[in-house]
JSON list of C-alpha atoms in Angstrom, two decimals:
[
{"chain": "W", "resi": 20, "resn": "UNK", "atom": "CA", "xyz": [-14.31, -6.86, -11.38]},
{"chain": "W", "resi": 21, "resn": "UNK", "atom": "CA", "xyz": [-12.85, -3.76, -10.07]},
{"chain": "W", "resi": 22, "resn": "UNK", "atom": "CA", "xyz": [-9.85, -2.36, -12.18]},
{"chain": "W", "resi": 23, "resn": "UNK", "atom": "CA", "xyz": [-7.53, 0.89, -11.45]},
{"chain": "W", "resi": 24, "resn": "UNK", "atom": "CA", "xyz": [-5.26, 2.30, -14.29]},
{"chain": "W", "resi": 25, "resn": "UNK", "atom": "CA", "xyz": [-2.55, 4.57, -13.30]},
{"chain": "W", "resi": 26, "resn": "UNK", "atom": "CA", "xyz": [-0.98, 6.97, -15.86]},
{"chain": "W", "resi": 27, "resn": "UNK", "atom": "CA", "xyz": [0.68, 10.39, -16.34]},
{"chain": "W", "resi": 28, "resn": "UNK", "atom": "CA", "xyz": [4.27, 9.52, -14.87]},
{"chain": "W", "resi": 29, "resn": "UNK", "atom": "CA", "xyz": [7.13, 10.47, -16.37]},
{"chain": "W", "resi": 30, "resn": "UNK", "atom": "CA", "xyz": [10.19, 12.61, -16.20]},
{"chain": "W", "resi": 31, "resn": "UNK", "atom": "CA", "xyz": [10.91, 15.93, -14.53]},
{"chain": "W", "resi": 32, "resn": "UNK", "atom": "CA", "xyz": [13.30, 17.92, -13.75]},
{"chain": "W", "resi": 33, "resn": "UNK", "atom": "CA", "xyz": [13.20, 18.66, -10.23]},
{"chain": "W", "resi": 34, "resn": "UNK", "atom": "CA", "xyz": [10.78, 21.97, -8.64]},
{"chain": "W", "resi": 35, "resn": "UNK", "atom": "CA", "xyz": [8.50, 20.70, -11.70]},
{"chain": "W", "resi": 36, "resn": "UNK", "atom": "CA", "xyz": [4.83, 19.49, -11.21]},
{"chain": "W", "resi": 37, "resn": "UNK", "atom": "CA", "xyz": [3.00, 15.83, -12.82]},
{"chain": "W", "resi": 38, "resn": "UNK", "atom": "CA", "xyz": [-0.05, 14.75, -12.31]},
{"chain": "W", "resi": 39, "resn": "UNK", "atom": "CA", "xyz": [-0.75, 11.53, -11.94]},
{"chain": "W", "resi": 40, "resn": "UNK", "atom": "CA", "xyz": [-4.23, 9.82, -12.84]},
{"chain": "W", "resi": 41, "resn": "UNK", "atom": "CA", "xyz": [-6.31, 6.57, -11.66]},
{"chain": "W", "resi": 42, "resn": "UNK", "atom": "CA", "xyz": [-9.27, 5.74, -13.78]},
{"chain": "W", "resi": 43, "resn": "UNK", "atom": "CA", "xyz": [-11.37, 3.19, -11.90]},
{"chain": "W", "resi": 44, "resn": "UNK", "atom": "CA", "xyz": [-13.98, 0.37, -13.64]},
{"chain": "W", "resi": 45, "resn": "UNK", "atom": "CA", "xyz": [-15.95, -1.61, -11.46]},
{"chain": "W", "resi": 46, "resn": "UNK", "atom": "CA", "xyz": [-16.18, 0.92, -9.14]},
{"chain": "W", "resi": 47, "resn": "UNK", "atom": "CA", "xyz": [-17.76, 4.21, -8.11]},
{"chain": "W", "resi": 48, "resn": "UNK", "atom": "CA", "xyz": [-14.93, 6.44, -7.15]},
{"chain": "W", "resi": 49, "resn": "UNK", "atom": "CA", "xyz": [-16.91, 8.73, -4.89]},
{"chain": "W", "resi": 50, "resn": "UNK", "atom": "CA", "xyz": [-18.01, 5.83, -2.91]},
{"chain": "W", "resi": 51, "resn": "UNK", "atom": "CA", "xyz": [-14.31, 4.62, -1.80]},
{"chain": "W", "resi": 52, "resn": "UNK", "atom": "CA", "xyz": [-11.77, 5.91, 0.39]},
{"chain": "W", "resi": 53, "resn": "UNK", "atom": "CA", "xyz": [-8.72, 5.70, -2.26]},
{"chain": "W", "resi": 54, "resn": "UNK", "atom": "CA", "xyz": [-5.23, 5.74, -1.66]},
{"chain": "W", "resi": 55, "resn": "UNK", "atom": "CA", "xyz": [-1.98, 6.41, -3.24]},
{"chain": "W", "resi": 56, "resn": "UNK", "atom": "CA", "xyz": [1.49, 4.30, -2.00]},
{"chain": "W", "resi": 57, "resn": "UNK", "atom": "CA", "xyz": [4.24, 5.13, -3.68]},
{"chain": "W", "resi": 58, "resn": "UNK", "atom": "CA", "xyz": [7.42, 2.89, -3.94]},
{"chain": "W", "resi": 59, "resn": "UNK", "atom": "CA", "xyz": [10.85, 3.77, -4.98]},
{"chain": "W", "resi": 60, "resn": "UNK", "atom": "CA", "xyz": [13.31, 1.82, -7.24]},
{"chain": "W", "resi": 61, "resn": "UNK", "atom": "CA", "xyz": [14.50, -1.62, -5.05]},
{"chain": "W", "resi": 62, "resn": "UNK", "atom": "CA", "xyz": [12.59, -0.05, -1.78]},
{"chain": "W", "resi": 63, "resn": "UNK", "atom": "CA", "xyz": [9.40, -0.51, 0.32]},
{"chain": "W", "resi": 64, "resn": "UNK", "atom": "CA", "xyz": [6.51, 0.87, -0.14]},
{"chain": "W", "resi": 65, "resn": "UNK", "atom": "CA", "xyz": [5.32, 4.39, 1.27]},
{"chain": "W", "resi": 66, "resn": "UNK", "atom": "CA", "xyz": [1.74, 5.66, 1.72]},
{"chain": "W", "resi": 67, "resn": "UNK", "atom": "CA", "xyz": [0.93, 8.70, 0.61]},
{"chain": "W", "resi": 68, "resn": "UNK", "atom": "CA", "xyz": [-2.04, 9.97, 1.20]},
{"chain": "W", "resi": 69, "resn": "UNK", "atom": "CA", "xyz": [-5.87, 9.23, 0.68]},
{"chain": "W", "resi": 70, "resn": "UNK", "atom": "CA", "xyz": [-8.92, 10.86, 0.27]},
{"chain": "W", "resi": 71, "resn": "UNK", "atom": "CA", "xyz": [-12.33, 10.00, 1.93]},
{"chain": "W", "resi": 72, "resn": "UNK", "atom": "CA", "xyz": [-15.28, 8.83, 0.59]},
{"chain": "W", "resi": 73, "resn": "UNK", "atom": "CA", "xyz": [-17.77, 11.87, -0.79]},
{"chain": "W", "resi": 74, "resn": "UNK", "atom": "CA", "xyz": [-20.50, 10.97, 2.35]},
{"chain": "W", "resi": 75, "resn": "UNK", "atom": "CA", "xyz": [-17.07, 11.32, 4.48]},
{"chain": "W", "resi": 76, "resn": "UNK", "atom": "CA", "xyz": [-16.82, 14.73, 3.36]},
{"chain": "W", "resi": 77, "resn": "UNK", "atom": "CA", "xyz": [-14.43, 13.88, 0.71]},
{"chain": "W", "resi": 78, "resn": "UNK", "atom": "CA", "xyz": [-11.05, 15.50, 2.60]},
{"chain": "W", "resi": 79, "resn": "UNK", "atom": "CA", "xyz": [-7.35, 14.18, 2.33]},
{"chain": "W", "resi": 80, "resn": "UNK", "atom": "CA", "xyz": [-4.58, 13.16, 4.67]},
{"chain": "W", "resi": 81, "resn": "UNK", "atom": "CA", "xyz": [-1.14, 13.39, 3.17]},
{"chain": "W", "resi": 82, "resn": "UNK", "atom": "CA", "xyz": [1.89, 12.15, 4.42]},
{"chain": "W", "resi": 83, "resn": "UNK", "atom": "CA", "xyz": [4.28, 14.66, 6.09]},
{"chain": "W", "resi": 84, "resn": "UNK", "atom": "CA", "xyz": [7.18, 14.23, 2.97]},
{"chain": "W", "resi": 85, "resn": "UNK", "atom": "CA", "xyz": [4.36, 15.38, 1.04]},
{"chain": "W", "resi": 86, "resn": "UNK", "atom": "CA", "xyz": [2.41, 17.48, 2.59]},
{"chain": "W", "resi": 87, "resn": "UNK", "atom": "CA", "xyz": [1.80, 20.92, 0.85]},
{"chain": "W", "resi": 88, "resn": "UNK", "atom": "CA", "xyz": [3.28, 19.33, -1.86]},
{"chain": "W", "resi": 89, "resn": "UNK", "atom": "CA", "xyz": [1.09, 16.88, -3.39]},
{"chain": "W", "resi": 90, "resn": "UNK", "atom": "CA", "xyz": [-2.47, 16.99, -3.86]},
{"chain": "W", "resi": 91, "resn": "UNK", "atom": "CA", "xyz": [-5.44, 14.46, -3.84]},
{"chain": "W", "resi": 92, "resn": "UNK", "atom": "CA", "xyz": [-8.73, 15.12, -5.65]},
{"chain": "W", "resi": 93, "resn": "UNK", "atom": "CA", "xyz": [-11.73, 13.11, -7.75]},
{"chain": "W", "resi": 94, "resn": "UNK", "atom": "CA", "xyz": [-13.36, 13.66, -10.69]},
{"chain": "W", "resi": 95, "resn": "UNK", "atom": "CA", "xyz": [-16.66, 12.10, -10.15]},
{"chain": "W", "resi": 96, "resn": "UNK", "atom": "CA", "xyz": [-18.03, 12.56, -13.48]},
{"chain": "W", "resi": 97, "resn": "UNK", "atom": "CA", "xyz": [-14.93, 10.59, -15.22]},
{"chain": "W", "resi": 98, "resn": "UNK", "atom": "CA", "xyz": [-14.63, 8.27, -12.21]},
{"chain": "W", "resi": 99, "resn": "UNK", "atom": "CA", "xyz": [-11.11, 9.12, -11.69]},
{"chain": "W", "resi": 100, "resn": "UNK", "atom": "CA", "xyz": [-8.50, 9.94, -8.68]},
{"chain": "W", "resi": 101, "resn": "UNK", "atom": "CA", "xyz": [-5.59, 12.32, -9.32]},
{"chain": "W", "resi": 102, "resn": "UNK", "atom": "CA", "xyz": [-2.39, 13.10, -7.80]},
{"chain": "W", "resi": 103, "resn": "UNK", "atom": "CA", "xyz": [-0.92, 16.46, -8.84]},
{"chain": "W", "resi": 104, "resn": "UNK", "atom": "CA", "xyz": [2.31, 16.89, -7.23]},
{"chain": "W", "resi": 105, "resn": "UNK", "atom": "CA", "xyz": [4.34, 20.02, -7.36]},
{"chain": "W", "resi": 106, "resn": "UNK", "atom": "CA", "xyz": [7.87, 21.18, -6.38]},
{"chain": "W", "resi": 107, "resn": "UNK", "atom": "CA", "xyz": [9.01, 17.50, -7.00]},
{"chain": "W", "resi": 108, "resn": "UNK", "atom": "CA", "xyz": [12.19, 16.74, -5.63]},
{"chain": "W", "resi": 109, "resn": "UNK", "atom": "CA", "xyz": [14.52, 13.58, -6.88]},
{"chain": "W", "resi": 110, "resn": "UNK", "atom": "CA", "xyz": [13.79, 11.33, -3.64]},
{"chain": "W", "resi": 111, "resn": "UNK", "atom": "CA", "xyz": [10.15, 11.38, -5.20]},
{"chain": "W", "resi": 112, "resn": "UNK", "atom": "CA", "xyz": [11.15, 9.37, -8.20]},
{"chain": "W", "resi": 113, "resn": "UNK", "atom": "CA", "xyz": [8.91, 5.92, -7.48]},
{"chain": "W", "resi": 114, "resn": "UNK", "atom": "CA", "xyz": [6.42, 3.83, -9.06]},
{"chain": "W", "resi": 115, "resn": "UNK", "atom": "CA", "xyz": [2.82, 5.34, -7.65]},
{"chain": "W", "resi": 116, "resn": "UNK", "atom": "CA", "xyz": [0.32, 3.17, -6.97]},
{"chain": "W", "resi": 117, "resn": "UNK", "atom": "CA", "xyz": [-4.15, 4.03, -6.63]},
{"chain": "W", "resi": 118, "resn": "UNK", "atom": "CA", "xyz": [-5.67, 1.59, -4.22]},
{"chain": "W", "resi": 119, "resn": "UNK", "atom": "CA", "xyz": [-8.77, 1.27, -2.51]},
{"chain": "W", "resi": 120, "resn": "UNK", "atom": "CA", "xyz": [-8.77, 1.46, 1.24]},
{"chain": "W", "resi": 121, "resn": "UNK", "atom": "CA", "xyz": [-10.70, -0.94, 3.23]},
{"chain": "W", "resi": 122, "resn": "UNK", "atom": "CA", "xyz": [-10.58, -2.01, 6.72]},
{"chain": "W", "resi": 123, "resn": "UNK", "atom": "CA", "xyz": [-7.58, -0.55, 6.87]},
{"chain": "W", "resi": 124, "resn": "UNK", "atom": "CA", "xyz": [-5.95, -2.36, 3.72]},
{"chain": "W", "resi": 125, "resn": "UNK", "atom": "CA", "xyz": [-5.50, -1.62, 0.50]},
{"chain": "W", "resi": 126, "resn": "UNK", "atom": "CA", "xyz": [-7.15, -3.99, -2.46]},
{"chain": "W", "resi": 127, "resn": "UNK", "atom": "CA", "xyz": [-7.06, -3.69, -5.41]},
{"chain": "W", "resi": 128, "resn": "UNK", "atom": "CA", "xyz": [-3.91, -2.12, -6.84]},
{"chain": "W", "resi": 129, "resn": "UNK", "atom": "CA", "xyz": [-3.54, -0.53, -10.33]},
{"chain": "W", "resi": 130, "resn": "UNK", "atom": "CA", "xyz": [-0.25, -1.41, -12.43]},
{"chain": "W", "resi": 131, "resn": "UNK", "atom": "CA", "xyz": [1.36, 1.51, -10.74]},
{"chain": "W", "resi": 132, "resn": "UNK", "atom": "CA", "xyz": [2.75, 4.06, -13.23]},
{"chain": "W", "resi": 133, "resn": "UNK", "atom": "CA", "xyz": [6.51, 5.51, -12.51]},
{"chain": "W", "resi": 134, "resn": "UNK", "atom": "CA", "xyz": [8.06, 8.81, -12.13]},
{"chain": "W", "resi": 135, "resn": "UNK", "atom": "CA", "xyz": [11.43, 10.07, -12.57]},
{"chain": "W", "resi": 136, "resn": "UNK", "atom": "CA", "xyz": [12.65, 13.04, -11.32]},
{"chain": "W", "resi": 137, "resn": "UNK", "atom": "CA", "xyz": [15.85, 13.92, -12.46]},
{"chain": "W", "resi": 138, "resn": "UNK", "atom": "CA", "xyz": [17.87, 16.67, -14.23]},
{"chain": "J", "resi": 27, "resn": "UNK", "atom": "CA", "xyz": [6.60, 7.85, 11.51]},
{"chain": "J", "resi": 28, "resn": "UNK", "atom": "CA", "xyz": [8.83, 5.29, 11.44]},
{"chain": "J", "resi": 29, "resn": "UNK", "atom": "CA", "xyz": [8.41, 2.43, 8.94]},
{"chain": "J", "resi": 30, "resn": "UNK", "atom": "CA", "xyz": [7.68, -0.89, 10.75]},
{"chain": "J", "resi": 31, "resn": "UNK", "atom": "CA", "xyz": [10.91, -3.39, 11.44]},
{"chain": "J", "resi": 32, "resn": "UNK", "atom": "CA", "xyz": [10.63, -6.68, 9.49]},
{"chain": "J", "resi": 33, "resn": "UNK", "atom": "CA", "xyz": [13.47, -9.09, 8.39]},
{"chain": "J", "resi": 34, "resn": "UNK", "atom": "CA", "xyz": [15.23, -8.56, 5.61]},
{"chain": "J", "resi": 35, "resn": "UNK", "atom": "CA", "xyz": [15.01, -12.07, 4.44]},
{"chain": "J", "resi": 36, "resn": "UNK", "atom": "CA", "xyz": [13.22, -15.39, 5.58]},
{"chain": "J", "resi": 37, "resn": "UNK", "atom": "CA", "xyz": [13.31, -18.76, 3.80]},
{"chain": "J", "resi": 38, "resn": "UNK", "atom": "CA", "xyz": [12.47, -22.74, 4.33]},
{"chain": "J", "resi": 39, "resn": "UNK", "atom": "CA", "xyz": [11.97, -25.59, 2.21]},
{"chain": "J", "resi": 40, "resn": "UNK", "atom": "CA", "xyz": [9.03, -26.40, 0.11]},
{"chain": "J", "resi": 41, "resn": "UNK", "atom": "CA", "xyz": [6.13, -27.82, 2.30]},
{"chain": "J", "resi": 42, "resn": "UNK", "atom": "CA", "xyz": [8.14, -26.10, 5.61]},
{"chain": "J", "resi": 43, "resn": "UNK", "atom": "CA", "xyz": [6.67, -23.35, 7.53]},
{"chain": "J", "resi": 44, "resn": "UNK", "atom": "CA", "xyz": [7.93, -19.84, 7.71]},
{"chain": "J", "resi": 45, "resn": "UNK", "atom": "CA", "xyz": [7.04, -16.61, 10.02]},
{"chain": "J", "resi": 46, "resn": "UNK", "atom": "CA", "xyz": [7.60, -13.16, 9.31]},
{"chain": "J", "resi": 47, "resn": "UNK", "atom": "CA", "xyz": [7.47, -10.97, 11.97]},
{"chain": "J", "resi": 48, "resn": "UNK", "atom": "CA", "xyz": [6.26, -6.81, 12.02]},
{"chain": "J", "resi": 49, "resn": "UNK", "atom": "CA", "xyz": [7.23, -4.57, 15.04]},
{"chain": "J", "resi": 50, "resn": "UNK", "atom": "CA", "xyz": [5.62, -1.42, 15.48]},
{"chain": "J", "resi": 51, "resn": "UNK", "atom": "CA", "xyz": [4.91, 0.94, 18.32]},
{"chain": "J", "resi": 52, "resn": "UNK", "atom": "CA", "xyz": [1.88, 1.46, 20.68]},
{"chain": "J", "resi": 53, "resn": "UNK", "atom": "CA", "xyz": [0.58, 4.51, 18.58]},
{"chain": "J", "resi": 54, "resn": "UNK", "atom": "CA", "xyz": [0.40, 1.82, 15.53]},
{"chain": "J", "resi": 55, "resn": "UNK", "atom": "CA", "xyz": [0.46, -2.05, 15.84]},
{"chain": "J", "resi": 56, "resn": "UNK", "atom": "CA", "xyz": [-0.50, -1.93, 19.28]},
{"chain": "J", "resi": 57, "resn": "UNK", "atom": "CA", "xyz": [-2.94, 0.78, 18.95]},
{"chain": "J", "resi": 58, "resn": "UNK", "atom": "CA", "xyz": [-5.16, -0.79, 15.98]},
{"chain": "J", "resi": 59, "resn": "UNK", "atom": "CA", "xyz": [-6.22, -3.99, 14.62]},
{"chain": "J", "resi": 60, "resn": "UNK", "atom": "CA", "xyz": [-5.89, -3.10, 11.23]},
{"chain": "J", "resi": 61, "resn": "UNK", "atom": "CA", "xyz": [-2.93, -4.44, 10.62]},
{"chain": "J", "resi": 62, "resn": "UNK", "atom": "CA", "xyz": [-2.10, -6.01, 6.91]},
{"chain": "J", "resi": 63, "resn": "UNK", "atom": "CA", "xyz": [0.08, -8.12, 4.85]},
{"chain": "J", "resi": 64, "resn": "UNK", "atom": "CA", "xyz": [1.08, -7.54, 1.23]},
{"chain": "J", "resi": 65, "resn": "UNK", "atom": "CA", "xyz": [2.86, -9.92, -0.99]},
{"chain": "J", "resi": 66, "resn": "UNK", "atom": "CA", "xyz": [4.53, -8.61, -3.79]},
{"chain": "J", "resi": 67, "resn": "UNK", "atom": "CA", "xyz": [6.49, -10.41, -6.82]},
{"chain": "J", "resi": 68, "resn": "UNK", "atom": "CA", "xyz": [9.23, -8.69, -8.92]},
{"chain": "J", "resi": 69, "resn": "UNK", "atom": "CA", "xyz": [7.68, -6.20, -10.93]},
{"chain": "J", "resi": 70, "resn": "UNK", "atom": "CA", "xyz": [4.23, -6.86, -10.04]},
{"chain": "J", "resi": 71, "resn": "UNK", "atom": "CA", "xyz": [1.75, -4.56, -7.57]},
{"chain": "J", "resi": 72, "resn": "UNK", "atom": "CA", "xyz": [1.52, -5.61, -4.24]},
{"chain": "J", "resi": 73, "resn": "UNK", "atom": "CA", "xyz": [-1.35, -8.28, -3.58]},
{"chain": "J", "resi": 74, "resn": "UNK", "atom": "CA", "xyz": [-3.31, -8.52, 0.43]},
{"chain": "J", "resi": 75, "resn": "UNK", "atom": "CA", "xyz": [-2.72, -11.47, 1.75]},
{"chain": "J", "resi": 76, "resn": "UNK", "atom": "CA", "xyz": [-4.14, -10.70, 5.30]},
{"chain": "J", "resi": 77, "resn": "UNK", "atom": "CA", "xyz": [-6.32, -8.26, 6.70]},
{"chain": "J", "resi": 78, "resn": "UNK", "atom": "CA", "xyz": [-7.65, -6.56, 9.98]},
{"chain": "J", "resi": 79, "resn": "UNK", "atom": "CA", "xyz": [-4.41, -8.92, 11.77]},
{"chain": "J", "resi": 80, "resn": "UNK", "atom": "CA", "xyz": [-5.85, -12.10, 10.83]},
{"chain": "J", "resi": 81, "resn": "UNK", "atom": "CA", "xyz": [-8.34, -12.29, 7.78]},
{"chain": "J", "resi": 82, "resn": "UNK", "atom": "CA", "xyz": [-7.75, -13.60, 4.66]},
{"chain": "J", "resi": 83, "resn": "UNK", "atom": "CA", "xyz": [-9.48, -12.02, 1.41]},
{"chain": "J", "resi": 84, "resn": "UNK", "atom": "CA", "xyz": [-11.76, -14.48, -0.71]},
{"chain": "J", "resi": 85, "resn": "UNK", "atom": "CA", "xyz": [-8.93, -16.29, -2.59]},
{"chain": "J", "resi": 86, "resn": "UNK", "atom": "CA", "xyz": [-5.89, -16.37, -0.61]},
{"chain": "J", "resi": 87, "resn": "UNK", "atom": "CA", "xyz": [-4.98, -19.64, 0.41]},
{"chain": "J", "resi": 88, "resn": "UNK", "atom": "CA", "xyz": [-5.53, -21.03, 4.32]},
{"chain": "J", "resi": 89, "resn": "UNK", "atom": "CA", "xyz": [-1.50, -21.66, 4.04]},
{"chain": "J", "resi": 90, "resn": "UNK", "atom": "CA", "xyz": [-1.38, -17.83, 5.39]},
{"chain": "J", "resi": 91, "resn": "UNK", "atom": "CA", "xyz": [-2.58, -16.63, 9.01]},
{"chain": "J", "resi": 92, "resn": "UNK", "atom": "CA", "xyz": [-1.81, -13.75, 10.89]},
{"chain": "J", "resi": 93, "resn": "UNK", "atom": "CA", "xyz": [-1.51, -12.51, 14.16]},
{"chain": "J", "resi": 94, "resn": "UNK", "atom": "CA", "xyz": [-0.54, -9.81, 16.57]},
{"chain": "J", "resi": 95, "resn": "UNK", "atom": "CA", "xyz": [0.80, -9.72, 20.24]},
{"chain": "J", "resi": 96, "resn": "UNK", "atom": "CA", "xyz": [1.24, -6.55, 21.61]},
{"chain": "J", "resi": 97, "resn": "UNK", "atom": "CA", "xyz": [3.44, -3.89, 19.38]},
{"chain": "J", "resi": 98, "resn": "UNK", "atom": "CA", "xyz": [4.56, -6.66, 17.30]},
{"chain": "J", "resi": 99, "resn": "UNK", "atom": "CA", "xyz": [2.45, -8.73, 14.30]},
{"chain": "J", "resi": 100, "resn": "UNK", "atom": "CA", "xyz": [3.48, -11.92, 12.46]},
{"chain": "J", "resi": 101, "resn": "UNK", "atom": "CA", "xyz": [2.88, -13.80, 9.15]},
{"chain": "J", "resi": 102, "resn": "UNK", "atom": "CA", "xyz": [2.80, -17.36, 8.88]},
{"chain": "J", "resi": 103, "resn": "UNK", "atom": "CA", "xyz": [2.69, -19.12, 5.97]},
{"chain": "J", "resi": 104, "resn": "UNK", "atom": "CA", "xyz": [2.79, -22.94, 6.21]},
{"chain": "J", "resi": 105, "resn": "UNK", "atom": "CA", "xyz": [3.46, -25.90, 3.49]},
{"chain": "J", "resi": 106, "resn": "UNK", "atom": "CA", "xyz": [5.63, -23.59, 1.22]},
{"chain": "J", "resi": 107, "resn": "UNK", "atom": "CA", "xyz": [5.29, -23.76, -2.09]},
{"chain": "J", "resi": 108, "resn": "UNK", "atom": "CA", "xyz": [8.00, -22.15, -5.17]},
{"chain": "J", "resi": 109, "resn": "UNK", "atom": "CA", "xyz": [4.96, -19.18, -5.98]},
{"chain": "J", "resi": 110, "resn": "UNK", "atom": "CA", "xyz": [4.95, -18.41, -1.89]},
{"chain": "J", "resi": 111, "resn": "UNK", "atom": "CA", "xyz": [9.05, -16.62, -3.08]},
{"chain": "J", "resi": 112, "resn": "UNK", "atom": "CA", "xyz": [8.20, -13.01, -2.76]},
{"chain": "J", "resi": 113, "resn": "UNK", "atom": "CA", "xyz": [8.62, -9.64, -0.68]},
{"chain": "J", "resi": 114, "resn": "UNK", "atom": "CA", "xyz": [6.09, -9.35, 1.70]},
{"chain": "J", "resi": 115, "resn": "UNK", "atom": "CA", "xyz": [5.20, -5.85, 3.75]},
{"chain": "J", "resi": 116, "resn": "UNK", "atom": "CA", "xyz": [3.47, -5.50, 6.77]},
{"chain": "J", "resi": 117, "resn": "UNK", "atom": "CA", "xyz": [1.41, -2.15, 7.29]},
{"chain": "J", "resi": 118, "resn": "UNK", "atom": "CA", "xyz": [-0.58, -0.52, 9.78]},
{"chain": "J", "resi": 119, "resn": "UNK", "atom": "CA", "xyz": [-2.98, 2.36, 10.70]},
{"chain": "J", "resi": 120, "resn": "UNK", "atom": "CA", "xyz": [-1.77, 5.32, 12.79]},
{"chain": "J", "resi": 121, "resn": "UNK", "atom": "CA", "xyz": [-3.63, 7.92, 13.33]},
{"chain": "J", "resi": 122, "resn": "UNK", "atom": "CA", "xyz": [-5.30, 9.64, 10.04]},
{"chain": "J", "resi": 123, "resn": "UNK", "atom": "CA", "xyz": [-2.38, 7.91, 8.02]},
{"chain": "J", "resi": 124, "resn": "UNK", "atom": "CA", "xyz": [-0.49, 4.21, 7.53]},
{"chain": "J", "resi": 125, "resn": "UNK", "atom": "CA", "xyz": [2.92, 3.02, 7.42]},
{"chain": "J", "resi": 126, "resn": "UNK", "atom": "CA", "xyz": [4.40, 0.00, 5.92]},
{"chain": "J", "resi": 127, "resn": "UNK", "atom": "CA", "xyz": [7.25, -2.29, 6.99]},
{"chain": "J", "resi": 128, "resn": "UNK", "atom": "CA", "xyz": [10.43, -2.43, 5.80]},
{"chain": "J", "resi": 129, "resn": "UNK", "atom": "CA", "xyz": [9.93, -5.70, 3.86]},
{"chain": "J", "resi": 130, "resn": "UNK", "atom": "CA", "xyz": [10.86, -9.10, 4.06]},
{"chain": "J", "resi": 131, "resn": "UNK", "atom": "CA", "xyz": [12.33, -11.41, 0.92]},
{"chain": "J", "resi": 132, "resn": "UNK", "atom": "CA", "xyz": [11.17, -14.97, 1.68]},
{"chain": "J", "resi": 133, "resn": "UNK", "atom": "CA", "xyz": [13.17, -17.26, -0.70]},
{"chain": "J", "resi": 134, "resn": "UNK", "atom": "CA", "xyz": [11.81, -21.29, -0.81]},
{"chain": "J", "resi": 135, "resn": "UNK", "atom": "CA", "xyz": [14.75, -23.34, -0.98]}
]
């Protein structure tokens, strides 16, 4: 059974950075193309960005909110998908999910892990 | 990009039929078939309940079917039942990046 745990949110003030991880079980990170959708308090949900597989060449696509902004990279030898996101700004404060992408869905989900940016 | 339009709400009695519909634009819906459905309960990750416009995942029940006509795609979900009462999100491939609906609360009466 594949399983994704989010962690790292939290709060910041805004201009601060987070990074956000996604360790994966079940599943060989390098392998996937993985995603992150965010969604904010009572709102829909927003894609983010994903990374390609490592024989894909292992690039990102971001979002244009986000772009230059937030980064997606892999640790292959701890299996695990980060988001480090810099100059934060308050409409960024969601819950972030990690997802695998396939045929153009997303499945599984982790728990999601939430991040406040406030002052 | 623009999210996709949806519904804000939906809702019919147990064992009724319901159809939620997803309009996008020619350089999404009607560009790809990878459209998707998510269902989502309060406080709980989103779960796919329909991929690639009409597939369902190993699990989900044959009470859910999908479809797509142009820029605009639709989920059906027949004989509702009380764990059916969710959001549900529509979402779509555009070009080197997705976009998700605006969401649609369907409430069984």
């Amino acid at each position: 059974e594949v399983q994704l745990v989010e962690s790292g949110g939290g709060l910041v003030k805004p201009g601060g950075s987070l990074r956000l991880s996604c360790a994966a079980s079940g599943l060989t990170l390098s392998n996937a193309w993985m995603t992150w959708i965010r969604q904010a308090p009572g709102k829909g949900l927003e894609w983010v960005g994903r990374i390609r597989s490592k024989t894909e060449g292992g690039t990102t696509d971001n979002a244009a909110p986000v772009q230059g902004r937030f980064t997606i990279s892999r640790d292959d030898s701890k299996n695990t998908l980060y988001l480090q996101m810099n100059s934060l700004k308050t409409e960024d404060t969601a819950v972030y999910y990690c997802t695998k992408e396939y045929y153009g869905s997303f499945d599984p989900w982790g728990q999601g892990t939430l991040v406040t940016v406030s002052s | 990009q623009s999210a996709l339009t949806q519904p804000p709400s939906a809702s019919g009695s147990p064992g009724q039929s319901v159809t939620i519909s997803c309009t996008g634009t020619s350089s999404d819906v009607g560009a790809y078939n990878y459209v998707s459905w998510y269902q989502q309960h309060p406080g709980k990750a989103p779960k796919v309940m329909i991929y690639e416009v009409s597939k369902r995942p190993s699990g989900v029940p044959d009470r859910f079917s999908g479809s797509k006509s142009g820029n605009t795609a639709s989920l059906t979900v027949s004989g509702l039942q009380a764990e059916d009462e969710a959001d549900y999100y529509c979402s779509s491939y555009a070009r080197n990046s997705y976009v998700f609906g605006t969401g649609t609360k369907v409430t069984v009466l």
